XYZ file of C-alpha atoms in Angstrom:
712
model
C -167.517 -62.553 -21.703
C -166.701 -59.770 -23.272
C -163.191 -57.346 -23.091
C -162.127 -53.700 -23.228
C -159.496 -52.251 -25.026
C -158.523 -48.547 -23.947
C -155.936 -46.346 -25.463
C -155.009 -42.974 -24.571
C -152.806 -41.758 -27.421
C -150.558 -38.656 -27.121
C -147.119 -37.005 -27.884
C -144.147 -38.575 -26.526
C -144.266 -39.761 -23.062
C -140.832 -39.679 -21.171
C -139.120 -43.392 -20.806
C -138.536 -42.970 -17.268
C -142.312 -42.609 -16.523
C -143.741 -45.158 -18.953
C -143.498 -48.424 -16.763
C -145.374 -46.712 -13.607
C -148.012 -45.362 -16.161
C -148.536 -48.621 -17.361
C -148.890 -50.126 -13.906
C -150.957 -46.995 -12.796
C -153.712 -47.427 -15.766
C -154.109 -51.369 -15.162
C -154.457 -50.732 -11.374
C -156.774 -47.614 -11.412
C -159.110 -49.098 -14.274
C -159.414 -52.630 -12.712
C -159.867 -51.141 -9.094
C -162.570 -48.858 -10.201
C -164.121 -52.310 -12.028
C -164.331 -54.274 -8.740
C -165.579 -51.596 -6.858
C -168.402 -51.580 -9.157
C -169.114 -55.346 -8.703
C -167.466 -56.277 -12.333
C -164.987 -58.881 -11.358
C -162.492 -59.297 -14.463
C -160.593 -62.510 -15.500
C -157.312 -60.527 -16.547
C -156.135 -57.543 -17.493
C -153.048 -56.303 -18.846
C -151.252 -53.066 -19.811
C -148.852 -51.710 -22.491
C -147.044 -48.522 -23.294
C -145.031 -46.968 -26.263
C -143.584 -43.181 -26.511
C -146.744 -42.328 -27.674
C -149.379 -44.386 -25.988
C -150.630 -46.058 -23.176
C -153.063 -48.785 -23.884
C -154.930 -51.507 -21.604
C -157.201 -54.712 -22.489
C -158.983 -55.947 -19.764
C -160.781 -59.752 -19.989
C -164.036 -61.507 -19.093
C -165.800 -58.526 -17.734
C -169.231 -59.092 -17.405
C -171.924 -57.278 -19.305
C -174.093 -56.229 -16.757
C -173.435 -55.432 -12.936
C -175.490 -58.035 -10.906
C -178.698 -57.122 -9.569
C -178.618 -55.697 -5.644
C -181.039 -56.835 -3.125
C -180.325 -55.107 0.486
C -182.212 -54.785 3.449
C -182.414 -52.012 5.414
C -183.696 -51.782 9.048
C -185.821 -48.782 9.938
C -187.716 -47.621 13.368
C -189.752 -49.633 15.602
C -192.966 -50.076 15.041
C -194.968 -47.194 16.555
C -191.902 -44.779 16.271
C -192.529 -41.102 15.700
C -193.711 -40.133 12.448
C -190.804 -38.012 11.603
C -188.716 -41.166 11.868
C -191.408 -43.412 9.410
C -191.309 -40.569 6.893
C -187.384 -40.087 7.161
C -187.225 -43.974 6.593
C -189.653 -44.185 3.794
C -187.717 -40.945 1.725
C -184.348 -42.867 2.349
C -185.595 -46.205 0.962
C -187.931 -45.046 -1.645
C -190.964 -46.812 -0.501
C -194.137 -45.249 -1.082
C -195.680 -46.597 2.049
C -195.118 -48.826 4.980
C -197.335 -51.340 3.472
C -194.408 -52.364 1.052
C -192.092 -52.778 3.862
C -191.559 -55.786 6.037
C -191.733 -56.430 10.091
C -188.871 -58.189 11.595
C -189.008 -59.603 14.989
C -186.344 -58.552 17.826
C -186.122 -59.148 21.401
C -185.939 -55.234 21.665
C -189.000 -54.736 19.844
C -190.626 -54.898 16.249
C -188.677 -53.241 13.481
C -189.512 -52.070 9.613
C -187.432 -53.483 7.049
C -187.127 -52.518 3.665
C -185.776 -54.410 1.186
C -184.391 -52.261 -1.630
C -183.617 -53.764 -4.973
C -181.299 -51.852 -7.316
C -180.920 -53.291 -10.643
C -177.468 -53.639 -12.068
C -176.126 -51.237 -14.924
C -174.608 -52.207 -18.460
C -171.044 -52.400 -18.070
C -170.970 -50.246 -21.211
C -172.432 -47.562 -19.047
C -170.531 -47.946 -16.019
C -167.285 -47.661 -18.187
C -168.637 -44.504 -19.772
C -168.855 -43.180 -16.203
C -165.441 -44.075 -14.450
C -162.925 -43.957 -17.553
C -163.157 -40.116 -17.930
C -162.679 -40.042 -14.262
C -159.490 -41.831 -14.624
C -158.065 -40.038 -17.638
C -158.621 -36.802 -15.420
C -156.978 -38.038 -12.244
C -153.933 -39.715 -13.862
C -151.372 -39.572 -11.527
C -148.257 -38.228 -13.708
C -145.422 -36.730 -11.918
C -145.139 -33.922 -14.318
C -148.059 -32.601 -16.726
C -149.110 -29.816 -18.906
C -151.745 -27.964 -20.386
C -151.609 -27.095 -24.251
C -153.641 -25.135 -27.218
C -156.672 -23.530 -26.656
C -157.625 -25.892 -23.760
C -154.651 -24.406 -21.758
C -156.759 -21.086 -21.223
C -159.959 -23.149 -19.636
C -160.534 -23.460 -16.017
C -159.851 -26.716 -14.780
C -159.187 -28.161 -18.291
C -157.249 -31.635 -18.670
C -153.807 -31.809 -17.818
C -151.905 -34.587 -19.316
C -147.886 -35.425 -19.524
C -147.809 -34.223 -23.121
C -150.651 -33.150 -25.262
C -153.219 -36.022 -25.420
C -154.832 -36.569 -29.133
C -157.023 -39.205 -29.134
C -158.715 -42.220 -26.983
C -159.823 -45.745 -27.798
C -162.341 -47.067 -26.033
C -164.173 -50.538 -26.991
C -166.172 -52.647 -25.448
C -167.939 -56.375 -26.131
C -168.142 -59.996 -26.482
C -165.624 -61.964 -29.119
C -168.432 -63.174 -31.231
C -169.723 -59.793 -31.680
C -168.683 -56.164 -32.762
C -167.599 -54.412 -29.834
C -168.932 -51.074 -29.072
C -167.429 -47.615 -28.636
C -167.916 -46.332 -24.855
C -169.445 -43.090 -25.091
C -167.344 -40.256 -23.028
C -165.361 -37.574 -23.963
C -162.590 -35.682 -22.060
C -161.965 -32.143 -22.593
C -163.345 -32.154 -26.398
C -161.760 -35.103 -27.563
C -164.524 -38.106 -27.906
C -163.561 -42.104 -27.143
C -163.592 -43.660 -30.483
C -161.892 -46.666 -32.637
C -159.120 -44.652 -34.125
C -155.434 -44.364 -33.570
C -152.529 -43.908 -35.310
C -149.138 -45.728 -36.675
C -145.494 -44.840 -36.461
C -145.327 -41.220 -36.613
C -142.808 -41.562 -39.807
C -143.306 -44.827 -41.096
C -147.252 -45.345 -40.954
C -148.798 -42.056 -39.817
C -152.195 -42.843 -41.125
C -155.126 -43.385 -38.997
C -156.116 -46.857 -38.180
C -159.722 -48.062 -37.272
C -159.387 -50.751 -34.770
C -161.940 -53.136 -32.807
C -160.473 -55.375 -30.102
C -157.349 -56.028 -28.611
C -156.213 -58.585 -31.201
C -156.975 -56.327 -33.854
C -155.541 -53.533 -32.463
C -152.201 -55.254 -31.631
C -151.737 -56.632 -35.247
C -152.578 -53.686 -37.187
C -150.053 -51.613 -35.106
C -147.512 -54.182 -35.807
C -148.507 -53.568 -39.597
C -148.051 -50.083 -38.853
C -144.650 -50.474 -37.336
C -145.548 -50.061 -33.621
C -144.022 -53.070 -31.147
C -146.656 -52.564 -28.656
C -145.306 -54.495 -25.717
C -142.404 -52.851 -24.238
C -140.589 -56.477 -23.282
C -140.935 -57.387 -27.174
C -139.040 -54.150 -27.798
C -136.502 -55.016 -25.326
C -135.983 -58.475 -26.750
C -135.640 -57.142 -30.105
C -132.890 -54.503 -29.364
C -131.018 -57.124 -27.106
C -130.983 -59.715 -29.897
C -130.415 -57.691 -32.871
C -127.467 -55.669 -30.778
C -125.741 -59.029 -29.687
C -125.917 -60.613 -33.380
C -124.656 -57.359 -34.711
C -121.617 -57.317 -32.207
C -121.145 -60.676 -32.897
C -121.392 -60.693 -36.794
C -117.715 -58.505 -36.362
C -116.331 -60.833 -33.765
C -117.291 -58.482 -30.601
C -119.620 -58.675 -27.555
C -122.337 -56.426 -26.516
C -121.492 -54.662 -23.160
C -125.158 -55.413 -21.663
C -126.736 -52.970 -19.666
C -130.244 -53.538 -18.277
C -131.091 -49.821 -17.266
C -129.944 -48.723 -20.636
C -132.022 -51.091 -22.248
C -135.188 -50.109 -20.292
C -134.871 -46.552 -21.376
C -133.972 -47.253 -24.734
C -136.955 -49.081 -25.620
C -138.956 -46.612 -24.306
C -137.789 -44.211 -26.622
C -138.622 -45.995 -30.051
C -141.903 -48.048 -31.331
C -140.122 -49.941 -34.139
C -136.548 -50.526 -32.901
C -133.910 -50.677 -35.717
C -130.358 -51.382 -34.303
C -127.433 -50.032 -35.954
C -123.416 -49.781 -35.290
C -121.320 -46.943 -35.401
C -117.539 -46.153 -34.348
C -115.464 -43.782 -32.797
C -111.757 -42.919 -33.431
C -109.272 -45.208 -32.242
C -107.454 -42.760 -29.954
C -110.489 -42.508 -27.545
C -109.632 -45.828 -26.318
C -106.788 -44.167 -24.227
C -109.381 -43.216 -21.413
C -110.828 -45.555 -19.173
C -113.578 -48.088 -20.248
C -115.669 -46.769 -17.781
C -115.612 -42.947 -18.838
C -116.089 -44.193 -22.577
C -119.166 -45.909 -21.403
C -120.690 -43.262 -19.216
C -119.978 -40.713 -21.961
C -121.607 -42.783 -24.830
C -124.457 -44.100 -22.412
C -125.589 -41.060 -20.757
C -125.078 -38.556 -23.864
C -126.456 -40.696 -26.863
C -128.190 -43.582 -25.130
C -125.702 -46.127 -26.843
C -124.589 -49.288 -25.962
C -120.821 -50.107 -26.089
C -119.005 -53.137 -27.534
C -115.936 -55.334 -26.118
C -113.308 -57.514 -27.426
C -113.630 -60.963 -26.131
C -110.285 -61.944 -27.334
C -108.847 -59.128 -25.044
C -110.963 -60.793 -21.819
C -108.160 -63.241 -20.092
C -105.959 -59.827 -19.903
C -108.548 -58.515 -17.637
C -108.890 -60.024 -14.203
C -113.055 -59.422 -14.374
C -112.638 -62.064 -17.844
C -114.397 -59.035 -19.674
C -112.753 -57.834 -22.803
C -111.411 -54.323 -23.143
C -113.535 -51.688 -25.172
C -113.630 -51.334 -29.279
C -114.005 -48.107 -30.908
C -117.608 -49.355 -31.823
C -120.889 -48.401 -30.215
C -124.590 -49.744 -30.748
C -127.623 -47.172 -31.287
C -131.426 -47.847 -31.560
C -133.122 -45.951 -33.993
C -136.904 -45.141 -34.250
C -136.876 -45.721 -37.987
C -136.169 -47.546 -41.192
C -134.074 -45.334 -43.136
C -133.765 -45.436 -46.656
C -129.918 -45.385 -46.605
C -129.695 -47.970 -44.246
C -129.222 -45.879 -41.351
C -126.000 -44.239 -42.812
C -126.987 -40.615 -42.123
C -128.174 -41.686 -38.485
C -125.060 -43.344 -37.955
C -123.202 -40.324 -38.789
C -124.961 -38.005 -36.759
C -124.337 -40.109 -33.866
C -120.950 -40.564 -34.567
C -120.391 -36.886 -34.632
C -122.017 -36.216 -31.323
C -119.951 -39.068 -29.848
C -116.858 -38.050 -31.298
C -117.409 -34.346 -29.958
C -118.513 -35.925 -26.078
C -115.276 -38.347 -26.053
C -112.909 -35.418 -27.020
C -114.288 -33.644 -24.055
C -113.896 -36.633 -21.853
C -110.358 -37.319 -23.101
C -109.654 -33.396 -22.304
C -111.249 -33.647 -18.818
C -109.228 -37.037 -18.219
C -105.684 -36.108 -19.420
C -106.065 -32.798 -17.179
C -107.143 -34.568 -14.159
C -103.534 -36.517 -15.043
C -101.745 -33.431 -14.418
C -102.510 -32.912 -10.558
C -101.769 -35.121 -8.530
C -104.567 -36.447 -6.098
C -103.209 -34.993 -2.691
C -102.591 -31.586 -4.153
C -106.639 -31.295 -4.704
C -107.207 -32.241 -0.815
C -106.875 -28.671 0.694
C -109.789 -27.302 -1.437
C -112.076 -29.884 0.837
C -111.187 -27.534 3.922
C -113.704 -25.148 2.207
C -116.384 -27.751 0.700
C -118.803 -28.153 3.914
C -119.807 -31.730 4.615
C -122.817 -31.149 6.738
C -123.098 -27.749 8.847
C -123.227 -29.366 12.059
C -120.307 -32.124 10.916
C -117.595 -29.624 9.510
C -116.043 -29.381 6.297
C -115.130 -32.578 3.974
C -111.589 -31.824 4.711
C -112.503 -32.335 8.425
C -113.623 -35.511 7.697
C -111.248 -37.130 5.667
C -108.758 -36.508 8.613
C -111.584 -38.436 10.603
C -111.907 -41.249 8.211
C -107.876 -41.280 8.089
C -107.724 -41.668 12.094
C -110.385 -44.296 12.335
C -108.978 -46.261 9.539
C -105.228 -46.436 11.092
C -107.003 -47.983 14.249
C -109.139 -50.402 12.676
C -106.136 -51.380 10.249
C -104.751 -53.916 12.868
C -107.844 -55.470 13.615
C -108.530 -56.559 10.153
C -105.011 -57.549 9.337
C -104.443 -54.101 6.988
C -101.025 -52.447 6.742
C -101.739 -49.165 8.815
C -99.327 -47.393 6.682
C -101.155 -47.949 3.501
C -104.504 -47.681 5.026
C -103.746 -44.381 6.348
C -102.357 -43.220 2.787
C -105.258 -44.801 1.146
C -107.670 -42.872 3.379
C -106.072 -40.066 2.689
C -106.492 -40.235 -0.657
C -109.637 -42.040 -0.981
C -111.951 -38.599 -1.837
C -109.717 -36.882 -3.488
C -111.152 -37.905 -6.997
C -114.628 -35.688 -6.087
C -112.832 -32.759 -7.250
C -111.537 -33.965 -10.463
C -113.270 -32.861 -14.199
C -114.172 -36.432 -14.581
C -116.078 -36.986 -11.521
C -117.452 -33.717 -11.855
C -119.036 -34.257 -15.352
C -119.974 -38.073 -14.171
C -120.505 -38.410 -10.581
C -121.184 -41.972 -10.722
C -117.646 -42.772 -11.634
C -116.390 -41.511 -8.439
C -114.235 -43.812 -6.535
C -113.219 -45.767 -9.904
C -111.503 -42.616 -11.428
C -109.824 -42.287 -7.933
C -108.065 -45.673 -8.366
C -107.106 -44.897 -12.023
C -105.402 -41.592 -10.859
C -103.900 -42.990 -7.996
C -102.452 -45.982 -10.201
C -100.879 -43.536 -12.490
C -99.157 -41.496 -10.174
C -97.574 -44.645 -8.657
C -99.354 -45.334 -5.641
C -99.907 -48.876 -4.170
C -102.304 -50.966 -5.829
C -104.040 -51.815 -2.292
C -104.131 -47.858 -1.670
C -105.432 -47.026 -5.093
C -108.149 -50.056 -5.197
C -109.229 -48.776 -1.595
C -110.395 -45.289 -3.614
C -112.913 -47.504 -5.406
C -113.838 -49.955 -3.035
C -114.404 -47.773 0.281
C -117.605 -47.131 -1.407
C -118.730 -50.801 -1.230
C -121.236 -52.678 -0.821
C -123.701 -50.218 -1.695
C -126.609 -52.684 -1.577
C -127.076 -56.310 -1.154
C -126.084 -57.116 -4.721
C -122.988 -55.105 -4.797
C -119.567 -56.989 -4.213
C -118.151 -56.636 -0.735
C -114.289 -56.089 -0.854
C -111.523 -58.221 0.429
C -108.454 -56.054 0.082
C -107.684 -55.374 3.760
C -106.824 -51.979 3.357
C -109.830 -51.283 1.192
C -112.279 -53.061 4.146
C -110.709 -50.836 6.807
C -110.833 -47.658 4.866
C -114.629 -48.607 3.751
C -115.444 -49.420 7.568
C -113.583 -46.152 8.684
C -115.768 -43.992 6.025
C -119.376 -45.901 7.147
C -118.784 -45.818 10.916
C -118.126 -42.048 10.811
C -121.114 -41.429 8.396
C -123.187 -43.360 11.046
C -121.703 -42.018 14.469
C -121.658 -38.261 12.786
C -125.347 -38.571 11.870
C -126.470 -40.191 14.973
C -124.441 -37.854 17.174
C -126.872 -34.853 15.542
C -130.050 -36.699 15.853
C -130.426 -37.338 12.137
C -131.197 -40.940 12.174
C -134.029 -42.809 9.737
C -137.451 -42.495 10.874
C -139.722 -44.690 9.131
C -139.414 -45.206 5.499
C -137.404 -41.820 5.435
C -133.719 -42.361 5.463
C -132.084 -39.371 3.375
C -128.393 -40.272 4.358
C -128.772 -43.895 3.465
C -127.643 -45.110 7.261
C -129.518 -48.172 7.125
C -127.269 -49.078 4.041
C -124.201 -47.961 5.522
C -125.088 -50.498 8.649
C -125.872 -53.255 6.554
C -122.368 -52.096 4.792
C -120.532 -52.698 7.898
C -122.061 -55.929 8.740
C -121.581 -57.015 5.290
C -117.858 -56.328 5.765
C -117.689 -57.814 9.224
C -119.464 -61.178 8.184
C -117.970 -62.028 4.647
C -114.423 -61.130 5.902
C -114.721 -62.962 9.157
C -113.432 -59.853 10.767
C -113.747 -59.754 14.480
C -114.149 -55.644 15.223
C -115.283 -54.228 18.423
C -118.428 -52.234 17.211
C -118.646 -50.288 20.391
C -114.907 -49.541 20.729
C -114.744 -48.473 16.793
C -117.901 -46.152 17.598
C -116.511 -44.490 20.795
C -113.262 -43.911 18.817
C -115.102 -42.322 16.025
C -116.930 -40.037 18.539
C -113.692 -38.096 19.383
C -113.262 -36.894 16.227
C -116.766 -35.086 15.939
C -117.252 -31.129 16.512
C -118.971 -30.381 19.749
C -121.268 -27.945 18.061
C -124.428 -29.194 17.018
C -123.850 -32.610 18.671
C -126.908 -34.171 20.688
C -124.296 -36.603 22.369
C -121.316 -34.277 23.118
C -117.952 -36.038 24.537
C -119.428 -36.335 27.845
C -122.285 -38.206 26.803
C -120.382 -40.078 24.607
C -121.349 -43.387 26.194
C -125.154 -43.433 25.266
C -124.119 -42.786 21.297
C -122.771 -46.471 21.012
C -125.271 -47.871 22.626
C -128.065 -46.327 20.729
C -126.200 -46.861 17.470
C -125.715 -50.750 18.532
C -129.446 -51.090 18.794
C -129.506 -49.884 15.416
C -126.907 -52.499 14.011
C -128.925 -55.122 15.812
C -131.930 -54.304 13.695
C -130.305 -54.271 10.613
C -128.490 -57.445 11.594
C -131.796 -59.055 11.946
C -132.807 -57.633 8.378
C -129.562 -59.387 7.046
C -129.985 -62.500 8.580
C -133.904 -62.800 7.707
C -133.252 -62.038 4.305
C -130.526 -65.116 4.526
C -133.542 -67.281 5.517
C -132.756 -66.836 9.420
C -135.390 -66.428 12.086
C -135.510 -62.908 13.722
C -136.510 -64.774 17.303
C -133.150 -66.229 17.078
C -131.645 -62.922 16.890
C -133.204 -61.284 20.009
C -132.182 -64.828 21.957
C -128.741 -64.133 21.113
C -128.461 -60.604 21.639
C -129.988 -61.188 25.013
C -126.799 -62.444 26.106
C -125.359 -58.913 25.729
C -121.633 -58.697 23.477
C -123.644 -57.795 20.547
C -120.992 -55.504 19.259
C -118.913 -58.776 17.987
C -121.313 -59.033 14.991
C -119.563 -62.170 13.592
C -119.572 -64.207 16.859
C -123.580 -62.985 16.718
C -123.936 -64.740 13.583
C -121.986 -67.583 14.113
C -124.359 -68.072 17.486
C -127.197 -67.701 15.428
C -126.187 -70.247 12.826
C -125.289 -72.975 15.084
C -128.677 -72.529 17.297
C -130.750 -72.399 13.780
C -129.336 -75.962 13.120
C -129.780 -77.007 16.862
C -133.318 -75.982 16.844
C -134.102 -78.057 13.642
C -133.033 -81.071 15.263
C -135.499 -83.339 17.507
C -132.911 -82.607 20.499
C -133.282 -78.820 19.770
C -136.671 -78.818 19.817
C -137.535 -81.093 23.170
C -135.229 -79.034 24.807
C -136.502 -75.691 23.735
C -139.790 -76.807 24.957
C -138.334 -77.965 28.320
C -136.331 -74.628 28.790
C -139.429 -72.733 27.714
C -141.237 -74.740 30.282
C -139.244 -74.335 33.453
C -138.714 -70.106 32.268
C -142.657 -70.048 32.352
C -142.976 -71.825 35.639
C -139.890 -69.844 36.977
C -141.874 -66.217 35.750
C -144.913 -67.343 37.444
C -143.787 -68.452 40.850
C -141.415 -65.496 41.046
C -144.191 -63.173 40.340
C -146.012 -64.883 42.980
C -143.366 -64.648 45.638
C -141.696 -61.439 44.401
C -138.261 -62.923 44.591
C -136.194 -64.869 42.369
C -134.752 -68.404 42.983
C -131.114 -67.551 42.281
C -128.163 -69.362 44.103
C -127.019 -73.232 43.778
C -129.733 -75.934 44.647
C -129.036 -78.006 48.269
C -128.354 -81.607 47.027
C -129.285 -82.469 50.509
C -133.139 -81.834 49.585
C -133.225 -84.008 46.692
C -135.683 -86.584 46.898
C -136.180 -88.428 43.844
C -133.359 -89.666 41.217
C -134.593 -87.749 38.708
C -133.407 -84.359 40.619
C -129.967 -85.629 41.153
C -130.053 -86.845 37.577
C -130.493 -83.515 36.374
C -128.317 -81.348 38.746
C -125.313 -83.913 37.799
C -126.545 -83.078 33.943
C -126.442 -79.847 33.979
C -123.138 -79.320 35.818
C -121.869 -81.569 33.262
C -123.349 -79.163 30.272
C -122.173 -75.868 32.164
C -118.876 -77.178 31.862
C -118.538 -78.913 28.350
C -120.879 -76.020 26.783
C -118.830 -73.381 28.755
C -115.527 -74.507 27.225
C -116.849 -74.874 24.001
C -118.164 -71.399 23.691
C -114.763 -70.487 25.087
C -113.254 -71.766 22.066
C -116.158 -70.498 19.975
C -117.317 -73.726 18.956
C -120.946 -73.009 19.232
C -121.933 -76.344 17.093
C -120.308 -78.348 19.770
C -122.011 -75.830 22.352
C -125.208 -77.362 21.076
C -124.131 -80.633 21.170
C -123.158 -80.297 24.939
C -126.334 -78.667 25.364
C -128.537 -81.660 24.222
C -127.257 -83.836 26.552
C -129.513 -82.144 28.991
C -132.789 -83.265 27.126
C -133.381 -86.731 28.497
C -132.981 -85.282 31.947
C -135.099 -82.051 31.664
C -137.709 -84.566 30.140
C -137.656 -87.288 33.072
C -137.764 -84.030 35.490
C -141.059 -82.884 34.203
C -142.538 -86.418 33.958
C -142.278 -87.337 37.470
C -141.103 -84.233 39.615
C -143.927 -82.095 40.912
C -142.295 -78.522 41.250
C -144.717 -76.905 43.244
C -144.328 -79.615 46.270
C -146.230 -79.130 49.649
C -143.121 -79.012 51.507
C -141.794 -75.392 50.837
C -138.136 -75.872 51.208
C -138.387 -78.844 48.482
C -140.826 -76.259 46.395
C -137.713 -73.501 46.609
C -135.118 -75.918 46.180
C -136.567 -77.418 42.787
C -137.469 -73.584 41.420
C -133.798 -72.805 42.042
C -133.029 -76.142 39.823
C -135.239 -74.823 37.100
C -133.168 -71.628 37.251
C -129.896 -73.601 36.880
C -131.886 -75.075 33.554
C -132.489 -71.515 32.218
C -128.973 -70.453 33.441
C -127.240 -73.507 31.641
C -129.077 -72.612 28.618
C -128.148 -69.050 28.265
C -124.565 -70.309 27.704
C -125.909 -70.190 24.215
C -129.095 -68.583 24.160
C -131.860 -66.891 25.818
C -134.022 -69.345 25.217
C -136.984 -67.556 26.671
C -136.617 -65.019 23.331
C -137.363 -68.088 20.870
C -140.841 -68.441 19.439
C -142.308 -71.828 19.154
């Protein structure tokens, strides 16, 4: 079957836009093909700095003929209806229609045959539309066309279009269309400097091979592989290791069509700057990788080597001098940038962190939540309250919370915001602060995502919890909650951070108490929940935590209904206990005893719901033992008493696995009861007593969870 080759050749496409542009091109073309009844076998898009390309395999040579039936008016309908039917269907007279028998009457039916079009013609229609409507985040007009009304806009000036279509065994044809004076053809161009001549191509295999010969690596992943392999090899050859950076690799591969990896160096004196500052400087300004010395890895707690005074760059040209001029140019720029960074760092060291804090009194955190200085005081107070609950030293925690945000006003963080917290740690250590106090400057922002590390130092944990809870309570209080997909203040991330800090550090922190304490420090102005109504806010926020916990547990493989079953018991503000209950409940329900007990408990609950609705009352209270007629009733009552005692004692010890084991003892008695006992006995007192016994099953199982909330 024929294949399509499409290339849109332009000036340099920004690297950040390339991956999405390739996906958009593939999606737009294939969606249009399918909409036209042209089902394809496969499609793959490619992108380089100067071209978007797409190949679609196995497209039919033409559309299938389409036959449809169109129902018309009844026989004997008014002439206007008949004429409208003939016009709409293209029939010359009713003689060309068939008659369809129907209980409501006989109708005219037109059989409309629409012959399929050649795919080449269909492509000529759809491709220019795709080019004109391509969804670039930003686009421009250029040249003479810029003055035309409705002229083509593209991310950068578009120079040429390749569009060929045909089977492998034949010469492909050019898809004939033009866009704003640019006619589709078979010509492209190689590397801007190494092979700028025009290239004539036929189909994808020919296209890819000729581009490679013209110093263009078409596949972005191939360029990444080349850069990474060559960079590693270049570093290894000198006894070093490449500091890998996937985000930078993605960006650099979008800057070159023919990657050439080179190594440069900078002055040894700059190694006195923290490695992260060196890396940020070189990465952000020159898009270069840094290199470490593996011989120093044993000296670092994270087992990574210290940075060397080397860097690796990716050029887009094979220079005649072996890259000496390119290296020298990058070294010159990096030397200047590192000189600035060293100056910023050394300047920052001259001012103690606490001396920066007064400036925060004039920096607004949020118009309704006060200044950054007020927020720091709230975090400091809340962290001091949380510290004993998590096993942290109170004075160290207060000191850590006091200094944690100070580095936001430093020169280095002003230049590289991504280093906030980390620089605070360095500056704190430099001024002689305790190691835990210093670590909290960096770690109180963590975890910032599902893959981020969770702090374990208890001082860091206390400050991190205080910081996140203050954020959550504050924005909840001014009614700035997440809505749908919008979460401008990252409150979902903050809640998940609190959950991970608690669960992964096995902390027993009452969320409600902490939230109520956080409310007290909030400014009254602009708050939806003033202090007088402070009880509503924590409960509302707790529901949000419950939803986030469901997400967290679901991501870990737990069932959301088990979370609902545990939350229905109350006590949700002890997140660690909720997680432990859910884990134990999940294991129990995977066993035969658990599955069967669940079935029995749900049956009891369903019967009770029906009868309570019918009688308009509940069947609470102890059953009357004198009304038991059958041994199965007595056995169930005895089993319930035993299970209540054992499960209750186990839950009190927070041994939820033992509580589940105790619950399993109910299973045979419940099974036997439903096999032998008629619940809705003809005698009213016996019926009521048996319904009370069912209620005791429900009450007994609620020692571990609300089984009525569990699906299945």
